[in-house]
Short mmCIF file of N, CA and C and ligand atoms in Angstrom, two decimals:
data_model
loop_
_atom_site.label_atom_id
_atom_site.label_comp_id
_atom_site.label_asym_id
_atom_site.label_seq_id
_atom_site.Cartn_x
_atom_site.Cartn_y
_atom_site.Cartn_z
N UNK A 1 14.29 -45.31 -20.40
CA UNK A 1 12.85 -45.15 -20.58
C UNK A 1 12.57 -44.36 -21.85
N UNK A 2 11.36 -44.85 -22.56
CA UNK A 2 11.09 -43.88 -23.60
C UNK A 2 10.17 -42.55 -23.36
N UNK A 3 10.82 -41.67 -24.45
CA UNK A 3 10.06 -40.24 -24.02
C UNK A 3 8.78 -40.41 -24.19
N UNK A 4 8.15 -39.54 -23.35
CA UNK A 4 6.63 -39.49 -23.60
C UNK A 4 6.18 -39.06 -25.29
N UNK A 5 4.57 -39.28 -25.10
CA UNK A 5 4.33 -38.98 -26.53
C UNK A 5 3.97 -37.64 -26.76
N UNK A 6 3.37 -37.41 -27.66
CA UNK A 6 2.89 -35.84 -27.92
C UNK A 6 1.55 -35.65 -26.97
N UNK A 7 1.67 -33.98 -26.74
CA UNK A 7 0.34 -33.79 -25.94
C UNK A 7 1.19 -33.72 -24.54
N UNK A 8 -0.56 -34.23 -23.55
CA UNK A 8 0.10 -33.90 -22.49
C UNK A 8 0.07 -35.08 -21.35
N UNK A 9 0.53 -35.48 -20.36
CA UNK A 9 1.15 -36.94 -19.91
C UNK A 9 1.52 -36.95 -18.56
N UNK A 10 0.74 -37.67 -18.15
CA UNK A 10 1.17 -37.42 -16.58
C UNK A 10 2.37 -38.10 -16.15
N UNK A 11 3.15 -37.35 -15.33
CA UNK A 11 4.41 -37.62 -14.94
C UNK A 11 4.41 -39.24 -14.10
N UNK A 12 3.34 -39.47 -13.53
CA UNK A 12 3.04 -40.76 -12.50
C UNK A 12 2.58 -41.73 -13.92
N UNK A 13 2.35 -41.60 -15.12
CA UNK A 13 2.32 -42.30 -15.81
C UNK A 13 3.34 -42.90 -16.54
N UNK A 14 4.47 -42.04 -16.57
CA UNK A 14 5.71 -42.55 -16.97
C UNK A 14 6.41 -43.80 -16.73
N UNK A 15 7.65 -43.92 -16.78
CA UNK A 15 8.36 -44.49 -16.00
C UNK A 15 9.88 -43.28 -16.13
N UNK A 16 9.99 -43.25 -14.97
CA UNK A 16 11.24 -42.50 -14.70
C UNK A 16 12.99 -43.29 -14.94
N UNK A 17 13.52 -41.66 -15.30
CA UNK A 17 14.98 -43.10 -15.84
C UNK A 17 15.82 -42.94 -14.15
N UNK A 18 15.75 -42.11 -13.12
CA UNK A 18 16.52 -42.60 -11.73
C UNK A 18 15.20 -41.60 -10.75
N UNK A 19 15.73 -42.27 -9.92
CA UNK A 19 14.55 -41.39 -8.76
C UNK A 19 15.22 -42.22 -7.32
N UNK A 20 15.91 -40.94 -6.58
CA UNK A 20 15.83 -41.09 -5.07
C UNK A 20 15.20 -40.33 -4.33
N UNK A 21 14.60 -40.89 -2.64
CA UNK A 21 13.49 -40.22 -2.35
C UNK A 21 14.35 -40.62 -0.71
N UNK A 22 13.77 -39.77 0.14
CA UNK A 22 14.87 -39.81 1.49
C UNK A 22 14.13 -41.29 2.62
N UNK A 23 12.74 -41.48 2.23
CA UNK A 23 12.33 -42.55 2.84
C UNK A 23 11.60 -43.36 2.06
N UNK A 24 11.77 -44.48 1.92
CA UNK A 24 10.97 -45.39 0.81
C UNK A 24 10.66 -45.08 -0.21
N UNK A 25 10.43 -45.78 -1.10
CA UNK A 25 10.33 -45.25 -2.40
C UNK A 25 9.46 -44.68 -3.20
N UNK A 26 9.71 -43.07 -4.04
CA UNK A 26 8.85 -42.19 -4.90
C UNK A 26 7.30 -43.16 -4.97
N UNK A 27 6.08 -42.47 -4.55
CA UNK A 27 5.16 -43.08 -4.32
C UNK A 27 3.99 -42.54 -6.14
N UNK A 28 3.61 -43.49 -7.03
CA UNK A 28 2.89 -42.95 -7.74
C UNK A 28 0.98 -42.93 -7.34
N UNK A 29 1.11 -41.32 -7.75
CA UNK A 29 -0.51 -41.70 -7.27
C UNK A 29 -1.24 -41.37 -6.19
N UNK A 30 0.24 -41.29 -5.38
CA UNK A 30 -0.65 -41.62 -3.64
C UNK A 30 0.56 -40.63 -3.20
N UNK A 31 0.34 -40.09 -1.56
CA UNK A 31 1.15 -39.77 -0.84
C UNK A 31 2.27 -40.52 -0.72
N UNK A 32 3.80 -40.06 -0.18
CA UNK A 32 5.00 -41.26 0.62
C UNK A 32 4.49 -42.12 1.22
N UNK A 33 3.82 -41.39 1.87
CA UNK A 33 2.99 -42.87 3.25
C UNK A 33 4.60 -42.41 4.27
N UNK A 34 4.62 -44.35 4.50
CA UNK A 34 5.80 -44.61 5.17
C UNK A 34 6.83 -45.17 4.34
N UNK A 35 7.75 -46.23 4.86
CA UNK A 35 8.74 -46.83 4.08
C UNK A 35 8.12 -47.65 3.28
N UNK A 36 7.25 -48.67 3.53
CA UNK A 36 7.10 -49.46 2.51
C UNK A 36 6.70 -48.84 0.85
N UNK A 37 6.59 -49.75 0.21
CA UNK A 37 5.85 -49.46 -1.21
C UNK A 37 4.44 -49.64 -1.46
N UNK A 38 3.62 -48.36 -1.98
CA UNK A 38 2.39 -48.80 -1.93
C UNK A 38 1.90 -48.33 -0.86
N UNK A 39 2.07 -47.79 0.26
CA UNK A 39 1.66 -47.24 1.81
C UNK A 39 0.98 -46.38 1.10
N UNK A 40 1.00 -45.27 0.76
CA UNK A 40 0.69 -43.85 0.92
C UNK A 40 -1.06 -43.74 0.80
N UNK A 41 -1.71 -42.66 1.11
CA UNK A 41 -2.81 -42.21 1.12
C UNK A 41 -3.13 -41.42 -0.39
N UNK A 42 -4.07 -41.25 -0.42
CA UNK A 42 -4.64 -39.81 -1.78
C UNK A 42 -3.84 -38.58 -1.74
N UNK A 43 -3.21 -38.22 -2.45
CA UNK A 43 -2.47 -36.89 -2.01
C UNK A 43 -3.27 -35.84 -2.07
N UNK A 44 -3.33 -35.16 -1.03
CA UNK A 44 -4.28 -34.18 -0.60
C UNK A 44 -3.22 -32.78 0.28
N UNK A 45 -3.88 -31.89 -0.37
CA UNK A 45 -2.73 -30.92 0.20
C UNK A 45 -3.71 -29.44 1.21
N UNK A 46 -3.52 -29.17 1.72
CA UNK A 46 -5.05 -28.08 2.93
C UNK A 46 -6.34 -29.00 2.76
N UNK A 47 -6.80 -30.24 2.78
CA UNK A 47 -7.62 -30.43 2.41
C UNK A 47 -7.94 -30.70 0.51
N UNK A 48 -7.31 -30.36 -0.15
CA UNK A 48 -7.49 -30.06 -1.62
C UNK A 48 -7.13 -31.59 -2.25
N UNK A 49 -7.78 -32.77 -2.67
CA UNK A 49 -7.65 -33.56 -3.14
C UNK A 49 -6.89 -34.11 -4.68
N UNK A 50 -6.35 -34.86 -4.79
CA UNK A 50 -5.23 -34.72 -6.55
C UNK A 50 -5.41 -36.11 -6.57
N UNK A 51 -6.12 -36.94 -7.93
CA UNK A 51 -6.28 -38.02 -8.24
C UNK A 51 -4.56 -38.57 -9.00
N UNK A 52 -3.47 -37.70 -9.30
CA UNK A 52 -2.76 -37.81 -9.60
C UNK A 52 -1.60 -37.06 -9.32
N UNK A 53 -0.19 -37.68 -9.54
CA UNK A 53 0.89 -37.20 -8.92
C UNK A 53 1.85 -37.71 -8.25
N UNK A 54 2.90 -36.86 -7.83
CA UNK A 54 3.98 -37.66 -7.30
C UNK A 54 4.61 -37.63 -5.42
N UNK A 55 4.08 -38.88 -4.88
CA UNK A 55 4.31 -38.36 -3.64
C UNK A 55 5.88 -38.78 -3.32
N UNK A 56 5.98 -37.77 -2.56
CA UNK A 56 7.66 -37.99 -2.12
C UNK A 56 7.92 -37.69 -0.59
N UNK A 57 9.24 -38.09 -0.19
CA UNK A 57 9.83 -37.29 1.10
C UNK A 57 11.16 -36.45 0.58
N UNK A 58 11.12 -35.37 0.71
CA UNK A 58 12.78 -34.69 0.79
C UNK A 58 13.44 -35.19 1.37
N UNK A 59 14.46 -35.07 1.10
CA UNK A 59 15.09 -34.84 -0.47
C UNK A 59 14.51 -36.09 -1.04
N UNK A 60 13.84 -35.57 -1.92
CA UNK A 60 13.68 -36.56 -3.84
C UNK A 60 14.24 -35.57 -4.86
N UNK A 61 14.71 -36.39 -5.21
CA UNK A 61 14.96 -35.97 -7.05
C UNK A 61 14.74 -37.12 -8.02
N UNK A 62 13.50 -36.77 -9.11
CA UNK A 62 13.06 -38.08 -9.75
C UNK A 62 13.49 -37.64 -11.47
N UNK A 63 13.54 -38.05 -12.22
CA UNK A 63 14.27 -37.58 -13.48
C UNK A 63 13.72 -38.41 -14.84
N UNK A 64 13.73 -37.85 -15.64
CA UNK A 64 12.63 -38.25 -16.73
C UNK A 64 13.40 -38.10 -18.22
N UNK A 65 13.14 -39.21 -19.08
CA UNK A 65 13.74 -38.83 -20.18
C UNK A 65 12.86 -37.92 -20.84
N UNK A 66 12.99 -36.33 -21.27
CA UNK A 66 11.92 -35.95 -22.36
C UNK A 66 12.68 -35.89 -23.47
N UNK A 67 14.11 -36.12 -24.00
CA UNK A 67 14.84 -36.29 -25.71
C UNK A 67 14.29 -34.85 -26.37
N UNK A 68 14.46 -33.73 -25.85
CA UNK A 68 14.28 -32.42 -26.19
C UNK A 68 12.64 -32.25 -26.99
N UNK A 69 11.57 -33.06 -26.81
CA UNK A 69 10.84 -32.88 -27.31
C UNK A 69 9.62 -32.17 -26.41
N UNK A 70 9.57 -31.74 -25.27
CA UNK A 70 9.46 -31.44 -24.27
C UNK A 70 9.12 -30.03 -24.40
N UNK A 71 8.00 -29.34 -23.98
CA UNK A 71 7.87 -28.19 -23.89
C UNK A 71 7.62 -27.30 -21.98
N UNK A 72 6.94 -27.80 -21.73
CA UNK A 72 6.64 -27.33 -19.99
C UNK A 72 6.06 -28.34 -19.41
N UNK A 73 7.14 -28.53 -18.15
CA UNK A 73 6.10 -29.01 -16.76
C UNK A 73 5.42 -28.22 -15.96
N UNK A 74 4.29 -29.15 -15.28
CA UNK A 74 3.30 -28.35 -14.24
C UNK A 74 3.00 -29.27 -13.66
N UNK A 75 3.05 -28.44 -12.03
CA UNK A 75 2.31 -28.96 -11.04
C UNK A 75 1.78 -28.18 -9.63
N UNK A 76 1.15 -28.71 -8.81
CA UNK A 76 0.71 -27.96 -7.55
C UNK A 76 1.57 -28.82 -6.67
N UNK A 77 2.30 -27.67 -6.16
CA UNK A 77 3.36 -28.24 -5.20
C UNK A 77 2.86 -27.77 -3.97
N UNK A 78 3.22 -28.83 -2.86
CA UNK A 78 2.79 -28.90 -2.05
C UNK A 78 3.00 -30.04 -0.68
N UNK A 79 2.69 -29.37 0.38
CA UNK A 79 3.12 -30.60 2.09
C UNK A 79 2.08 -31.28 2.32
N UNK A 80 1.98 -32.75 1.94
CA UNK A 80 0.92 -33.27 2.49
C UNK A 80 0.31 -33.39 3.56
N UNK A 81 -1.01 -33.42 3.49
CA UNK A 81 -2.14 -33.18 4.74
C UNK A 81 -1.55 -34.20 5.80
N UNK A 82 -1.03 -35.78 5.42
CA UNK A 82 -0.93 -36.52 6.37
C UNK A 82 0.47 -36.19 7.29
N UNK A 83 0.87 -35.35 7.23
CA UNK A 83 1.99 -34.87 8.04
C UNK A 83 1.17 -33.39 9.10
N UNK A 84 0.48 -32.95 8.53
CA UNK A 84 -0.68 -32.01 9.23
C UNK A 84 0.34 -30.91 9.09
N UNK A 85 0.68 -30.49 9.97
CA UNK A 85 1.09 -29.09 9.76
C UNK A 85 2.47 -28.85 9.31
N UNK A 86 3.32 -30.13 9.51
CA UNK A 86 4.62 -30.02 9.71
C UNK A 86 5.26 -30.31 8.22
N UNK A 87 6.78 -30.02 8.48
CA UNK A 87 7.55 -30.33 6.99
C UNK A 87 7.68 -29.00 6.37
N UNK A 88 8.53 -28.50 5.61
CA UNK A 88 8.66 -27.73 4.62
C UNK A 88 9.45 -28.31 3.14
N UNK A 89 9.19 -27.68 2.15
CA UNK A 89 9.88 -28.33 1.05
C UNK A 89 10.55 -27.21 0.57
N UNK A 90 11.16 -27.04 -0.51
CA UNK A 90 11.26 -26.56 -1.82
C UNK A 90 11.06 -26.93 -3.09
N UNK A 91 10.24 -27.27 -4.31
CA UNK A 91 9.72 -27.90 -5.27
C UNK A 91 10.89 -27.16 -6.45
N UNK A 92 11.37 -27.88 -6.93
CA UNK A 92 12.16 -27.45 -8.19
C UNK A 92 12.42 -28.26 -9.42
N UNK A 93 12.41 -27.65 -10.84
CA UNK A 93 12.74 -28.51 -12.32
C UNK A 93 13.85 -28.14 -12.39
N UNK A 94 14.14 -28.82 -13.14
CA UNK A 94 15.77 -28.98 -13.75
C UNK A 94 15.50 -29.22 -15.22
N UNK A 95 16.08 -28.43 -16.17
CA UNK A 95 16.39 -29.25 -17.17
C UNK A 95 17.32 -29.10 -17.56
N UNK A 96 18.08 -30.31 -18.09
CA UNK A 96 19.38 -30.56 -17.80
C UNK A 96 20.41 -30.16 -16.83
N UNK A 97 21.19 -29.05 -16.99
CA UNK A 97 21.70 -29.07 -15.73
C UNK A 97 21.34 -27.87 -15.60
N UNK A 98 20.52 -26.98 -15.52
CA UNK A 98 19.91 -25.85 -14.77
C UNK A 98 18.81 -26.30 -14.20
N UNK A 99 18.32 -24.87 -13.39
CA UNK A 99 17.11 -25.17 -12.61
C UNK A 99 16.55 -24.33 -13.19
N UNK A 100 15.41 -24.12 -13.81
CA UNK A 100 14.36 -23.84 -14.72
C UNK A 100 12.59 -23.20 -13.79
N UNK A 101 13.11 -23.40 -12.68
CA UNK A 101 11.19 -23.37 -12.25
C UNK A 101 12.06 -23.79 -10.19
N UNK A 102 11.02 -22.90 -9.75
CA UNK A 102 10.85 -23.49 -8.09
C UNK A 102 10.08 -23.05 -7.79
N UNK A 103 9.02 -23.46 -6.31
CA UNK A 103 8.25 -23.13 -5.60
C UNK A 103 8.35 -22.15 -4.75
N UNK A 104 10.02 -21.89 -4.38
CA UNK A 104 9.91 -21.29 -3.15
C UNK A 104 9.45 -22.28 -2.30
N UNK A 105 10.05 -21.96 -0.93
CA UNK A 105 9.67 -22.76 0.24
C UNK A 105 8.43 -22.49 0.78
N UNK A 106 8.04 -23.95 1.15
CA UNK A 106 6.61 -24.20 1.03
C UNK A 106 6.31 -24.99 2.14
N UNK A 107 5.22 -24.69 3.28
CA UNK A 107 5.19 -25.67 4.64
C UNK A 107 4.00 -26.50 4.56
N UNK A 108 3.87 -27.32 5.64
CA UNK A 108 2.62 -27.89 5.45
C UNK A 108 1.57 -27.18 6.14
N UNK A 109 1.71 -25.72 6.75
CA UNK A 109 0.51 -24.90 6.85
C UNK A 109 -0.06 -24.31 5.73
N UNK A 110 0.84 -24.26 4.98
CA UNK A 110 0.45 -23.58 3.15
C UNK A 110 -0.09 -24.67 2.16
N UNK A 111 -1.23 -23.52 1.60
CA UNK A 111 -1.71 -24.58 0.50
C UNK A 111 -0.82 -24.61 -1.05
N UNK A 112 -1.39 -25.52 -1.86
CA UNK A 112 -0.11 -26.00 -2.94
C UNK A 112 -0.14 -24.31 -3.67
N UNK A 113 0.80 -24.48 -4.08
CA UNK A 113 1.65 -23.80 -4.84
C UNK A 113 1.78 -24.05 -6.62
N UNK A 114 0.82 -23.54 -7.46
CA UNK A 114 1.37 -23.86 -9.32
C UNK A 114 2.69 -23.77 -9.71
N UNK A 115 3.04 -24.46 -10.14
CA UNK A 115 4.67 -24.03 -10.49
C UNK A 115 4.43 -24.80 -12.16
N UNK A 116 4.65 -24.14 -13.05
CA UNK A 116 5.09 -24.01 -14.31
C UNK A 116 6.43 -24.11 -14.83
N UNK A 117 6.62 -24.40 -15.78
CA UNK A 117 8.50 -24.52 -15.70
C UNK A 117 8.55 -24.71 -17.34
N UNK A 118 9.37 -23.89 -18.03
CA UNK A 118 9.44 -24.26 -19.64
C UNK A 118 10.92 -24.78 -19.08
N UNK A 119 10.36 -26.20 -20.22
CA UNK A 119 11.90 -27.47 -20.37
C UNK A 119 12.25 -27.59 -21.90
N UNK A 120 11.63 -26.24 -23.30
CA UNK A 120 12.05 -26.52 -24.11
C UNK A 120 13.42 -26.88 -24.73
N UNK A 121 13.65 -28.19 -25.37
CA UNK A 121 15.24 -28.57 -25.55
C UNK A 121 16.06 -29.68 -24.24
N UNK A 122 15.20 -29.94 -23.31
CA UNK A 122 15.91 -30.55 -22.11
C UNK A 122 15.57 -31.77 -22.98
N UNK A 123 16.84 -32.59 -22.64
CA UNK A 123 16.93 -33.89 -22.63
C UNK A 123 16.33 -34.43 -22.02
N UNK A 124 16.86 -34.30 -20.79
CA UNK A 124 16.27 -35.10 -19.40
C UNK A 124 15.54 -33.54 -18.01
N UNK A 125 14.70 -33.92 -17.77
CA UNK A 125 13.90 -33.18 -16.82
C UNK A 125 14.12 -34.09 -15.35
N UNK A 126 14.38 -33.08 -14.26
CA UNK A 126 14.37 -33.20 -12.73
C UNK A 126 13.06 -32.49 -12.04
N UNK A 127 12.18 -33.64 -11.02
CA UNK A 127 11.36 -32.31 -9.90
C UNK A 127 12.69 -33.33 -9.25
N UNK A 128 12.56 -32.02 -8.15
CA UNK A 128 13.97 -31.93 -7.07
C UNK A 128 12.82 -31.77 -5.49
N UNK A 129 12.34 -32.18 -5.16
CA UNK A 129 12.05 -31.26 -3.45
C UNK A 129 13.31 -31.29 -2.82
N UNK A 130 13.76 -30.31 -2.11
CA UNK A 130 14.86 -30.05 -1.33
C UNK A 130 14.10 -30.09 0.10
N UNK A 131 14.95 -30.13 1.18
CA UNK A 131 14.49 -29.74 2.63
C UNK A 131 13.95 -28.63 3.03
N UNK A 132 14.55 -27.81 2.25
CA UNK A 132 13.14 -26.31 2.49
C UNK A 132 14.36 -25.38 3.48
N UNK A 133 15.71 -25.96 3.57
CA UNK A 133 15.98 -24.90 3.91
C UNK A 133 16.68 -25.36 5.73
N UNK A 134 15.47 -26.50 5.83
CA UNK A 134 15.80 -26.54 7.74
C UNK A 134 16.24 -28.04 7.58
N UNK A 135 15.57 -29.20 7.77
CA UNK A 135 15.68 -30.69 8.04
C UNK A 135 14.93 -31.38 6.63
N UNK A 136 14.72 -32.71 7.31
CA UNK A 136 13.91 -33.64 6.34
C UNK A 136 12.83 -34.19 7.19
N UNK A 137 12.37 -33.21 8.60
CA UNK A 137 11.47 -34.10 9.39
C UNK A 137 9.85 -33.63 8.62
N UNK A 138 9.20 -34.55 8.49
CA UNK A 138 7.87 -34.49 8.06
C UNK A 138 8.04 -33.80 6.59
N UNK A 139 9.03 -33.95 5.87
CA UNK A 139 8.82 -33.25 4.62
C UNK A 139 8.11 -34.17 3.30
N UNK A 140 6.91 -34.45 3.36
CA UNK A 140 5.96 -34.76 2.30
C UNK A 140 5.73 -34.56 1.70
N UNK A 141 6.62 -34.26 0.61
CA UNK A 141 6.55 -33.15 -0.59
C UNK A 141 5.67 -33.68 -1.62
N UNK A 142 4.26 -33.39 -2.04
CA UNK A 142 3.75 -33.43 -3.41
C UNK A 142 3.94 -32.97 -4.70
N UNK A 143 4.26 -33.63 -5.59
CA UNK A 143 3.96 -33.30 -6.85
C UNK A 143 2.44 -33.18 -6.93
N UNK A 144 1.71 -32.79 -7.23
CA UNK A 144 0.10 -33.49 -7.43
C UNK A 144 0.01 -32.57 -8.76
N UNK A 145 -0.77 -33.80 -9.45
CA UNK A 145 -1.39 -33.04 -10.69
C UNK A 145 -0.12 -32.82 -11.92
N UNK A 146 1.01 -33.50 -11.72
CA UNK A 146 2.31 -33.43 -11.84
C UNK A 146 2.23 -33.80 -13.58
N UNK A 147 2.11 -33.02 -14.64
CA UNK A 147 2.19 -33.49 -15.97
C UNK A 147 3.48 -32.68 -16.89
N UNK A 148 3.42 -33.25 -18.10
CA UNK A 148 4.66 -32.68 -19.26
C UNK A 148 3.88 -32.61 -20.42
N UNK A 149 4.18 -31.71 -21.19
CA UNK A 149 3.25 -31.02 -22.29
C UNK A 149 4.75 -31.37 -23.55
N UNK A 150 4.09 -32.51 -24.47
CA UNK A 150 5.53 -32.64 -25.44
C UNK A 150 4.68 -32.53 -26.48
N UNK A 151 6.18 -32.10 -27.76
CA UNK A 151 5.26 -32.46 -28.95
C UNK A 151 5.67 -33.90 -30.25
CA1 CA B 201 5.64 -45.46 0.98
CA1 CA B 202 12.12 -29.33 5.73
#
């Protein structure tokens, strides 16, 4: 995939160079939903609505070419509403092979979480949700609002 351009770029606008997600596939735009493609709802996190972003189930790890031109990701991390209370995550960047930025574990009684992350010099950028620590039941992990600031 080619790197994004200068400025700033939403991550659901991309195309990603690998992305696994623990149930059906990385959803752009919308919540996981279910298995199919295309299921998911508005990602909405306590109520708090995101016209953009990346819905997932933990474990995802989705991965992005930025070719070191790349300065910081951001997003509001967060358990989607359609799981209601349940799920926990952990939200984390990577660039290259460090981890650069996390949420801390995060449930779906909690509202999203900003997470910032400088990726200056990364080749390639990772969001990671992990299990949070316990399982993968109800873990709906949002990206929302999920962008990269290059120059
Ligand atoms: Ca789906
Ligand atoms: Ca969990």
């Amino acid at each position: 995939a080619r790197a994004p351009g200068s400025g700033r770029t939403y991550l659901s606008d991309l195309a990603w160079t690998r992305a696994t997600n623990y149930f059906g596939p990385v959803e752009k735009d919308t919540s996981n939903g279910e298995r199919a493609a295309g299921d998911g709802r508005p990602i909405t996190v306590e109520g708090v609505r995101y016209a953009k972003g990346l819905g997932t189930h933990a474990p995802a790890d989705i991965e992005f070419h930025t070719a070191g031109r790349c300065t910081t990701v951001e997003f509001q991390a967060g358990i989607d509403d359609e799981v209601g209370q349940a799920g926990s995550a952990d939200f984390e960047v990577w660039a290259d092979g460090g981890r650069v930025a996390h949420s801390g574990v995060l449930t779906g009684a909690m509202p999203a979480r900003k997470v910032t992350a400088s990726v200056a010099g990364a080749r390639f950028v990772r969001l990671v949700a992990t299990n949070g620590g316990d399982n993968a039941t109800s873990d709906h992990a949002d990206f929302a609002d999920a962008t990269v600031t290059c120059q």
